[in-house]
JSON list of C-alpha atoms in Angstrom, two decimals:
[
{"chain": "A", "resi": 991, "resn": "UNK", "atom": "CA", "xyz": [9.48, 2.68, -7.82]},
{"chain": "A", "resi": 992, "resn": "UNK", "atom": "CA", "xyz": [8.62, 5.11, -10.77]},
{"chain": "A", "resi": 993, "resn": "UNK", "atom": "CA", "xyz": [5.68, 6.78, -8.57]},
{"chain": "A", "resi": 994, "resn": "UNK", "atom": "CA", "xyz": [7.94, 6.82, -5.69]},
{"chain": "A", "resi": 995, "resn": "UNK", "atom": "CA", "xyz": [10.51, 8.93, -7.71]},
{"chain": "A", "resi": 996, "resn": "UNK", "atom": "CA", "xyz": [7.93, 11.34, -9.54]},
{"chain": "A", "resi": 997, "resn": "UNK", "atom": "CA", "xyz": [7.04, 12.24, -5.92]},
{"chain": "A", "resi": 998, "resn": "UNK", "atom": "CA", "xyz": [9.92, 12.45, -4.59]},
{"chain": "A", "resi": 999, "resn": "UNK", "atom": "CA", "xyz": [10.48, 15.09, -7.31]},
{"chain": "A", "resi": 1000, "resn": "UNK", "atom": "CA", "xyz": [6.92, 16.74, -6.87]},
{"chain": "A", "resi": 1001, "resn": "UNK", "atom": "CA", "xyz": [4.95, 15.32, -9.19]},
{"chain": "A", "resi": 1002, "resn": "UNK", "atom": "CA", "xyz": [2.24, 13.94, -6.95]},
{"chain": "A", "resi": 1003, "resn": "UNK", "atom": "CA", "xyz": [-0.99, 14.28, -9.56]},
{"chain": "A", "resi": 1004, "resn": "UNK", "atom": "CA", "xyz": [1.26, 11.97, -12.16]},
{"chain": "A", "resi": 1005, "resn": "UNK", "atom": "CA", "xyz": [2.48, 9.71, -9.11]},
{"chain": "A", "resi": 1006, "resn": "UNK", "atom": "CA", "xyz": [-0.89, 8.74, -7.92]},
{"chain": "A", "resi": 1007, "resn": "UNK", "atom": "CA", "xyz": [-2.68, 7.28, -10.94]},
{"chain": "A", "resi": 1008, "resn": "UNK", "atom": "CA", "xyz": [0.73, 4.58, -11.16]},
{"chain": "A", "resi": 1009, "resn": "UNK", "atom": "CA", "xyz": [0.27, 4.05, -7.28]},
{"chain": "A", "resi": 1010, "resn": "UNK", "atom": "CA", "xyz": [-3.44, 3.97, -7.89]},
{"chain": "A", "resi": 1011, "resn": "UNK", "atom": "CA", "xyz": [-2.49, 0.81, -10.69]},
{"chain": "A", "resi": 1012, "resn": "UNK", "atom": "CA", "xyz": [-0.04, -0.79, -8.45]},
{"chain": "A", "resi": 1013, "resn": "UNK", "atom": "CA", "xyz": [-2.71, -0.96, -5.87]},
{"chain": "A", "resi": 1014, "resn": "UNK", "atom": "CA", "xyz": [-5.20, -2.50, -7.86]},
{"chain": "A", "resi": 1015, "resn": "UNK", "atom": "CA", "xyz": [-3.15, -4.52, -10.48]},
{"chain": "A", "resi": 1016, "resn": "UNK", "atom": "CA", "xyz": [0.40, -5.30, -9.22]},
{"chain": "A", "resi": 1017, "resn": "UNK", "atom": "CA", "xyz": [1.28, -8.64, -9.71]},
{"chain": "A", "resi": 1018, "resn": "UNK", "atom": "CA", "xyz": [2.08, -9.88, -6.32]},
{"chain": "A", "resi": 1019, "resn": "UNK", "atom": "CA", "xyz": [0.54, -8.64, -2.79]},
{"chain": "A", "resi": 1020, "resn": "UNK", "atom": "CA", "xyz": [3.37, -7.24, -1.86]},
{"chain": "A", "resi": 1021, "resn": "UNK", "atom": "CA", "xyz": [3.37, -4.59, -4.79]},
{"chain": "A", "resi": 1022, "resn": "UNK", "atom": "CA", "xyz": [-0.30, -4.40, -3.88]},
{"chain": "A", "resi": 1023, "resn": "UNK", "atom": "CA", "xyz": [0.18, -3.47, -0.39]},
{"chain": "A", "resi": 1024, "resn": "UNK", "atom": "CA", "xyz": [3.06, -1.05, -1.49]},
{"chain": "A", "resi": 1025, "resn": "UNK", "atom": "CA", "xyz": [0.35, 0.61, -4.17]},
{"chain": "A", "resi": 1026, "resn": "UNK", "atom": "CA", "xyz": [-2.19, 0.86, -1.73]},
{"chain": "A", "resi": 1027, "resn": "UNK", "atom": "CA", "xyz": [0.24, 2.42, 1.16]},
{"chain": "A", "resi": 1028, "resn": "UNK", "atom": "CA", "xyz": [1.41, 5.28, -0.92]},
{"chain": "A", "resi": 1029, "resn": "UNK", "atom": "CA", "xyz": [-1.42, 5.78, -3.03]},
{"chain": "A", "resi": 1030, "resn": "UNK", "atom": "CA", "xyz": [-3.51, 6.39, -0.06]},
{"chain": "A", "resi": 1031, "resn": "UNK", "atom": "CA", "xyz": [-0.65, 9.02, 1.82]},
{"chain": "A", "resi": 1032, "resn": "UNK", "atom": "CA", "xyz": [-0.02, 10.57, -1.16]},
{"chain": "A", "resi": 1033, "resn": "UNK", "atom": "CA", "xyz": [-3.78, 11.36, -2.16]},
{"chain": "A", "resi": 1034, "resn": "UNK", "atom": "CA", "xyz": [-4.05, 12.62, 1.42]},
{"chain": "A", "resi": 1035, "resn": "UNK", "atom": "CA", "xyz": [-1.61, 15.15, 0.89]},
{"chain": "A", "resi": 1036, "resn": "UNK", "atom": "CA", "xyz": [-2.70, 16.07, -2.47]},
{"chain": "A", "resi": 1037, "resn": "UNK", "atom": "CA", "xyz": [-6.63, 15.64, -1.99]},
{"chain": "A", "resi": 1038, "resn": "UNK", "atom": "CA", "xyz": [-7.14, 16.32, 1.37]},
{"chain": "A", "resi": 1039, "resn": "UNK", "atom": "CA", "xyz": [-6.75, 13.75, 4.69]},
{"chain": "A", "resi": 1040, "resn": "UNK", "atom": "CA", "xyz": [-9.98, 12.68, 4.52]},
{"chain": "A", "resi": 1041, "resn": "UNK", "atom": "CA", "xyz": [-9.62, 11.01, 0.89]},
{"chain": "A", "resi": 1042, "resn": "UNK", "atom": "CA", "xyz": [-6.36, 9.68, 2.21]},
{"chain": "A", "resi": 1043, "resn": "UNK", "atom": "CA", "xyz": [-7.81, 8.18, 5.20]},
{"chain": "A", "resi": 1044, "resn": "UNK", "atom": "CA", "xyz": [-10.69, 6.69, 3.05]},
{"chain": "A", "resi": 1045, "resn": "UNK", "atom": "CA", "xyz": [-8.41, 5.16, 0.87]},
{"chain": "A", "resi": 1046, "resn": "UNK", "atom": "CA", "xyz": [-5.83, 3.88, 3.87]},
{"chain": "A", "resi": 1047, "resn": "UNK", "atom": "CA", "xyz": [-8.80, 2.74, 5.32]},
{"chain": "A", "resi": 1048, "resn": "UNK", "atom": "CA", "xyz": [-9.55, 0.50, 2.05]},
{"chain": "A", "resi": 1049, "resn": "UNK", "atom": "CA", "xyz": [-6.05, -0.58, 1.53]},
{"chain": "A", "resi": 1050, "resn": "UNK", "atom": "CA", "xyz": [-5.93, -2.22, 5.56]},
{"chain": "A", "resi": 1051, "resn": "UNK", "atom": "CA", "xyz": [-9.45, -3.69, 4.25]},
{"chain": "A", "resi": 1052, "resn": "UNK", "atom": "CA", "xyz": [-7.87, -5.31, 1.34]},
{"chain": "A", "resi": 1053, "resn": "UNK", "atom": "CA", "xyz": [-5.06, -6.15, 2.73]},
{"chain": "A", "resi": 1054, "resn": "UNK", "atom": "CA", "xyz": [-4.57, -6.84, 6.81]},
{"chain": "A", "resi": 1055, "resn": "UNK", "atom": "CA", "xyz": [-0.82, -7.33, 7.35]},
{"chain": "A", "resi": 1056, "resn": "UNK", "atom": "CA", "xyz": [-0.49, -3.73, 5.73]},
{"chain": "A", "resi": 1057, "resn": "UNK", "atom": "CA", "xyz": [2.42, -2.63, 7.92]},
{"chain": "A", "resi": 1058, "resn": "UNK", "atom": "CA", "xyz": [2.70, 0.59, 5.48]},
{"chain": "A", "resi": 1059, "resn": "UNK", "atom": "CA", "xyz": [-0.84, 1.39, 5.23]},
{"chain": "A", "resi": 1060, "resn": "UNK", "atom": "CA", "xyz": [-1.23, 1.05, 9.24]},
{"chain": "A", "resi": 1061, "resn": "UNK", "atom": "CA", "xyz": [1.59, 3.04, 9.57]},
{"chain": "A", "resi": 1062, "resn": "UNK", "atom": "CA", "xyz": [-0.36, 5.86, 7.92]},
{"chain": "A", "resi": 1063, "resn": "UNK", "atom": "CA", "xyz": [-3.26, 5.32, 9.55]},
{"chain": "A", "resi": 1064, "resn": "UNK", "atom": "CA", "xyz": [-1.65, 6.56, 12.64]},
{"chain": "A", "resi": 1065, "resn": "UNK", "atom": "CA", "xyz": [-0.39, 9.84, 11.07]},
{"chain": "A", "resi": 1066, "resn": "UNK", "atom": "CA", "xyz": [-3.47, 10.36, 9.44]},
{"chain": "A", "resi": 1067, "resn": "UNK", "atom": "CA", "xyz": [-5.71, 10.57, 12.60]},
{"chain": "A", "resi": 1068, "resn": "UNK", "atom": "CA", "xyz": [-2.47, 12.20, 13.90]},
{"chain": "A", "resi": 1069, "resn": "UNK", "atom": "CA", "xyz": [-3.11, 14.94, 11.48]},
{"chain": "A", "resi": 1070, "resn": "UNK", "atom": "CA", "xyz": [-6.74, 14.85, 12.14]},
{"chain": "A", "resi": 1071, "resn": "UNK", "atom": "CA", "xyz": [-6.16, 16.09, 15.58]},
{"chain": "A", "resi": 1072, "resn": "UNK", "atom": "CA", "xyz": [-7.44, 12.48, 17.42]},
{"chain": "A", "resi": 1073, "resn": "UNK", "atom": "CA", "xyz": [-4.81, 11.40, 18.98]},
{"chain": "A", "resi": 1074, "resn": "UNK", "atom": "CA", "xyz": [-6.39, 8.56, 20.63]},
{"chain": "A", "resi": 1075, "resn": "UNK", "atom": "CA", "xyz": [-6.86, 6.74, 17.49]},
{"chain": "A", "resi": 1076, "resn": "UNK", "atom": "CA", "xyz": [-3.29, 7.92, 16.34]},
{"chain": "A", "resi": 1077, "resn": "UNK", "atom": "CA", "xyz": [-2.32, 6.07, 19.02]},
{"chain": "A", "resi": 1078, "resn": "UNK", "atom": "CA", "xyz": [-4.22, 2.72, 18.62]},
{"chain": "A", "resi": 1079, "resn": "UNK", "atom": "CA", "xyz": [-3.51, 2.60, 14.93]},
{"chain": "A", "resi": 1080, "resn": "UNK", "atom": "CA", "xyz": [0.05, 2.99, 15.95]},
{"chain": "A", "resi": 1081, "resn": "UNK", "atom": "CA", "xyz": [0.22, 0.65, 18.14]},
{"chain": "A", "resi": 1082, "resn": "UNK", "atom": "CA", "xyz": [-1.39, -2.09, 15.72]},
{"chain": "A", "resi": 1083, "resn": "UNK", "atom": "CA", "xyz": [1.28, -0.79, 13.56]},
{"chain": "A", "resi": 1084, "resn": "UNK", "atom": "CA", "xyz": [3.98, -2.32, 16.04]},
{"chain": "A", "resi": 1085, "resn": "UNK", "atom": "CA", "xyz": [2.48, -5.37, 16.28]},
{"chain": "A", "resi": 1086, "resn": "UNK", "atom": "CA", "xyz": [2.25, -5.73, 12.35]},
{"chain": "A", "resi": 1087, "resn": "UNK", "atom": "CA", "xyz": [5.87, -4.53, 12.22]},
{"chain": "A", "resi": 1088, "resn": "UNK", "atom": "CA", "xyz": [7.08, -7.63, 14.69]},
{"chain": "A", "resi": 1089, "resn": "UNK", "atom": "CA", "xyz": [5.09, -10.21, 12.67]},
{"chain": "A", "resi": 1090, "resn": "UNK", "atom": "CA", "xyz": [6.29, -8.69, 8.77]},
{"chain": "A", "resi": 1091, "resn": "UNK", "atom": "CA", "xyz": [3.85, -11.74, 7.35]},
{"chain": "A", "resi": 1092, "resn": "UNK", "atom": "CA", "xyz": [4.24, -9.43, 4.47]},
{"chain": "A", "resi": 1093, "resn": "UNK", "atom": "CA", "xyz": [8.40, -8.92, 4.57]},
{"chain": "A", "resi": 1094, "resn": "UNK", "atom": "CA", "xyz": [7.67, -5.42, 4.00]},
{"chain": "A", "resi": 1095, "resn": "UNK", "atom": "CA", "xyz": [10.19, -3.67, 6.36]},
{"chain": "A", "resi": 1096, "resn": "UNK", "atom": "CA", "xyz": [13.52, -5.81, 7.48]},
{"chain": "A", "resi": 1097, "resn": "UNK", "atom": "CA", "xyz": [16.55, -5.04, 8.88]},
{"chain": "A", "resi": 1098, "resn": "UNK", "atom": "CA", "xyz": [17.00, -1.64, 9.46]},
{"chain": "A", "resi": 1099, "resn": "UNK", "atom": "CA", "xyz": [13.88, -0.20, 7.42]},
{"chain": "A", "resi": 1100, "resn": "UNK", "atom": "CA", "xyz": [11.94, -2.24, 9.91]},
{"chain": "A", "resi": 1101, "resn": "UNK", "atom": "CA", "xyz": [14.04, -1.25, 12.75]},
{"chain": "A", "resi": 1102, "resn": "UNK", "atom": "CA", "xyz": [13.60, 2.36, 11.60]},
{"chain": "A", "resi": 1103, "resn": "UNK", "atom": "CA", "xyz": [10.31, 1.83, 11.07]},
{"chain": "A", "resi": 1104, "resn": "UNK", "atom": "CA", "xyz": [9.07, 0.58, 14.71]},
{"chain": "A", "resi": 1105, "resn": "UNK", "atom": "CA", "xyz": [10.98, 4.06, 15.70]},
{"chain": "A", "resi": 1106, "resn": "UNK", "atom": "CA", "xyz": [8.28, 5.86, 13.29]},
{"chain": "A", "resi": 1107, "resn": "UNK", "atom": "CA", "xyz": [5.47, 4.10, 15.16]},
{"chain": "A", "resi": 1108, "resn": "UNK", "atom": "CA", "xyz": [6.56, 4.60, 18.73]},
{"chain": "A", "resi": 1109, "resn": "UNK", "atom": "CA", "xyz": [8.23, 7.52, 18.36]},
{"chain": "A", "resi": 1110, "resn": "UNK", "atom": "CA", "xyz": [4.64, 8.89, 17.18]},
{"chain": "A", "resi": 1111, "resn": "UNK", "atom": "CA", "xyz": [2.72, 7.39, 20.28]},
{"chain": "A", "resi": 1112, "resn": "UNK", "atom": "CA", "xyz": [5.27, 8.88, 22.46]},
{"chain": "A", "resi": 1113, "resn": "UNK", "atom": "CA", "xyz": [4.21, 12.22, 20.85]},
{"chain": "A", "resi": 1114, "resn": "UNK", "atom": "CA", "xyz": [0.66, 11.73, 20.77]},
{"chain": "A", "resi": 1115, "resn": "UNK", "atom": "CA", "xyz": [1.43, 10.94, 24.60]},
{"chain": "A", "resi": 1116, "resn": "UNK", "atom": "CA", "xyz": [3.18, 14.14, 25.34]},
{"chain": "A", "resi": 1117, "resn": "UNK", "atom": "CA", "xyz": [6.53, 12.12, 25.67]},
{"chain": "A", "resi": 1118, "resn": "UNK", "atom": "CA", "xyz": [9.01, 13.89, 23.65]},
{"chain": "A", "resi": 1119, "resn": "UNK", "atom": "CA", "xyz": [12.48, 12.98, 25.67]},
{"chain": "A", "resi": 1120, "resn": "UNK", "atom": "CA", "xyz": [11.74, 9.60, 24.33]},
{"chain": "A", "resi": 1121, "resn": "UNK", "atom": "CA", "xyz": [10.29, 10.49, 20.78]},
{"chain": "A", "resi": 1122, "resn": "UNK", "atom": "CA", "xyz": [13.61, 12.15, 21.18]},
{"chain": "A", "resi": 1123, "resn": "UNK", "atom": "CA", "xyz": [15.86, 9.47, 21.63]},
{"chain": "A", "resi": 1124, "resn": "UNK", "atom": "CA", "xyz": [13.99, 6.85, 19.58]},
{"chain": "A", "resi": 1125, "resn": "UNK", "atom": "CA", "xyz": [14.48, 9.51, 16.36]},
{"chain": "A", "resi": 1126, "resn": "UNK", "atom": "CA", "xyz": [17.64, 10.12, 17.55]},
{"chain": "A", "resi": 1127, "resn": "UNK", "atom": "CA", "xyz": [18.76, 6.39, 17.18]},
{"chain": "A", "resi": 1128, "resn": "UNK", "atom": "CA", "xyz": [16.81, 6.66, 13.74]},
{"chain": "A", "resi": 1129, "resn": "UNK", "atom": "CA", "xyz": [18.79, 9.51, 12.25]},
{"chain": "A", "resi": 1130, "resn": "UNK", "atom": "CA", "xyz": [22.40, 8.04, 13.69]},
{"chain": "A", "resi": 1131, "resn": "UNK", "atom": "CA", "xyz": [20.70, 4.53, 11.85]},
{"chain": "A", "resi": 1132, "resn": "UNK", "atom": "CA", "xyz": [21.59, 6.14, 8.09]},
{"chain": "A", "resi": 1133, "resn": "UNK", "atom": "CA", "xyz": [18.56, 4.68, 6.63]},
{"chain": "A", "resi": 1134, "resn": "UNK", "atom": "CA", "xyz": [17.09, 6.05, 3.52]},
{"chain": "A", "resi": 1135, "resn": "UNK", "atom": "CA", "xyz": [14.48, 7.20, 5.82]},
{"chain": "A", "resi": 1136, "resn": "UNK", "atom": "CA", "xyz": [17.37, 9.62, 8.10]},
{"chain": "A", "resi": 1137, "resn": "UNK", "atom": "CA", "xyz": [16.21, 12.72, 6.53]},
{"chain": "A", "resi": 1138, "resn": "UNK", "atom": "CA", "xyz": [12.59, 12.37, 7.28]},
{"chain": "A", "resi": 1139, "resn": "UNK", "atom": "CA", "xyz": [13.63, 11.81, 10.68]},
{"chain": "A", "resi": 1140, "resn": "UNK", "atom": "CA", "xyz": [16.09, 14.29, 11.26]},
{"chain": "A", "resi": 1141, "resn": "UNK", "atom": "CA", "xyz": [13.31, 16.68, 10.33]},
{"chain": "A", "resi": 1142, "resn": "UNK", "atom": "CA", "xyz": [10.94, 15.10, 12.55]},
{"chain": "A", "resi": 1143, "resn": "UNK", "atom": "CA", "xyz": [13.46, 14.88, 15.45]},
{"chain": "A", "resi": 1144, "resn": "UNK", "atom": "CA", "xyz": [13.47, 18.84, 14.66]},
{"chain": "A", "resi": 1145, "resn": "UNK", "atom": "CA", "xyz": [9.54, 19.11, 15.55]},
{"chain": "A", "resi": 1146, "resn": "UNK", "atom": "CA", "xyz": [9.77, 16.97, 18.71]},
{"chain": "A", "resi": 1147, "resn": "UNK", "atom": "CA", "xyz": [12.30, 18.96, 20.33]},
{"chain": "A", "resi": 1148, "resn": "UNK", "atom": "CA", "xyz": [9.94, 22.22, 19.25]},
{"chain": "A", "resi": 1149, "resn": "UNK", "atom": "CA", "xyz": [7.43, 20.59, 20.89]},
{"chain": "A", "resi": 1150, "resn": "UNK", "atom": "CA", "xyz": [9.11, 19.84, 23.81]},
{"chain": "A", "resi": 1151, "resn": "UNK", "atom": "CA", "xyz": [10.03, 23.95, 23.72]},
{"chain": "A", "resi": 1152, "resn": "UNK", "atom": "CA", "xyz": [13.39, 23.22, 23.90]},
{"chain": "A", "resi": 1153, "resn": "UNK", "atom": "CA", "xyz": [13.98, 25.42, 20.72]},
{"chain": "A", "resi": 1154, "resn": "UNK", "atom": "CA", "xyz": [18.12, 25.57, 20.65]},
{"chain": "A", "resi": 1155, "resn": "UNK", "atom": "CA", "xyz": [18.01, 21.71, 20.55]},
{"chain": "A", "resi": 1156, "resn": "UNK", "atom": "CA", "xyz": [15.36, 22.20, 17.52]},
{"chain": "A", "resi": 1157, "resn": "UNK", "atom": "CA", "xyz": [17.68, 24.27, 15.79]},
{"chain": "A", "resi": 1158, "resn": "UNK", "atom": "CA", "xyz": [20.51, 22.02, 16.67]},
{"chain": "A", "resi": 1159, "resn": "UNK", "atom": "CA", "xyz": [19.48, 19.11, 14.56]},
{"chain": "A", "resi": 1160, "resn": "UNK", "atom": "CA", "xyz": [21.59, 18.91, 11.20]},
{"chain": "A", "resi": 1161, "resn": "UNK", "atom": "CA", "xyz": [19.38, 18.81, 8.29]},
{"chain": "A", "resi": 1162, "resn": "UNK", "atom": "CA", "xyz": [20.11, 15.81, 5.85]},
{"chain": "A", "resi": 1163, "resn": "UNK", "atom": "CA", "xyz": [19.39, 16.42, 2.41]}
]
């Protein structure tokens, strides 16, 4: 929780050696998984998405039923313009989501979360009026995750060139 919060406050390069211990240490697989998740998003965005994917990459190795990890393996190869394999990882993503062997994401974190994952296939596939409405639902949800989404919900309809609705979307803060 203390890496989440330094960087959630911008303080990725002191985040990701705690993430980095939690990945390799924690004390049950669950923290481990967690660690490994974040640590390998959050050196992405700091180091580049290659050392992100590398390290994503390790954490599904170490650790299978990743739901968190997977997840980011989709919007890594997003990122790295193959959409194809955004898509695949995604949809792996779902099916770790519906078995949670972990209990990672319940209730509506995992609801919210199977929104993340199709919602980013739809894009991948070109079909924004449904990434649409799926992010819709996941900003009217009120998860912690709303903002991210709302923003996100912004880019779709952008995408979609439908740039009033874009501008449209309330920004949660």
């Amino acid at each position: 929780r203390y890496a989440i919060y330094l960087a959630s406050h911008d303080r990725h390069a002191e985040a990701v050696p705690v993430l980095k211990a939690v990945a390799e240490t924690g004390s049950t697989r669950l923290d481990r998984a967690f660690g490994y998740g974040d640590w390998g998003w959050l050196s992405g965005e700091q180091d580049g998405i290659d050392t992100g994917l590398r390290l994503t990459q390790r954490a599904m190795a170490v650790e299978p039923d990743n739901v968190n990890a997977q997840l980011n393996l989709g919007g890594l190869f997003a990122y790295k313009s193959l959409p194809e394999q955004s898509v695949r990882e995604n949809q792996k993503a779902l099916t770790l989501l519906a078995s949670n062997k972990l209990g990672m994401y319940s209730g509506r974190e995992g609801i919210a979360f199977k929104g993340f994952a199709q919602t980013s296939i739809d894009e991948q596939l070109g079909d924004f009026r449904d990434a649409a409405q799926i992010a819709t639902k996941g900003v009217q949800a009120g998860t912690s995750y709303s903002p991210d989404t709302s923003a996100e919900l912004a880019n779709i309809e952008a995408d979609e060139h439908d740039l009033a609705a874009a501008r449209s979307i309330p920004v949660i803060v």
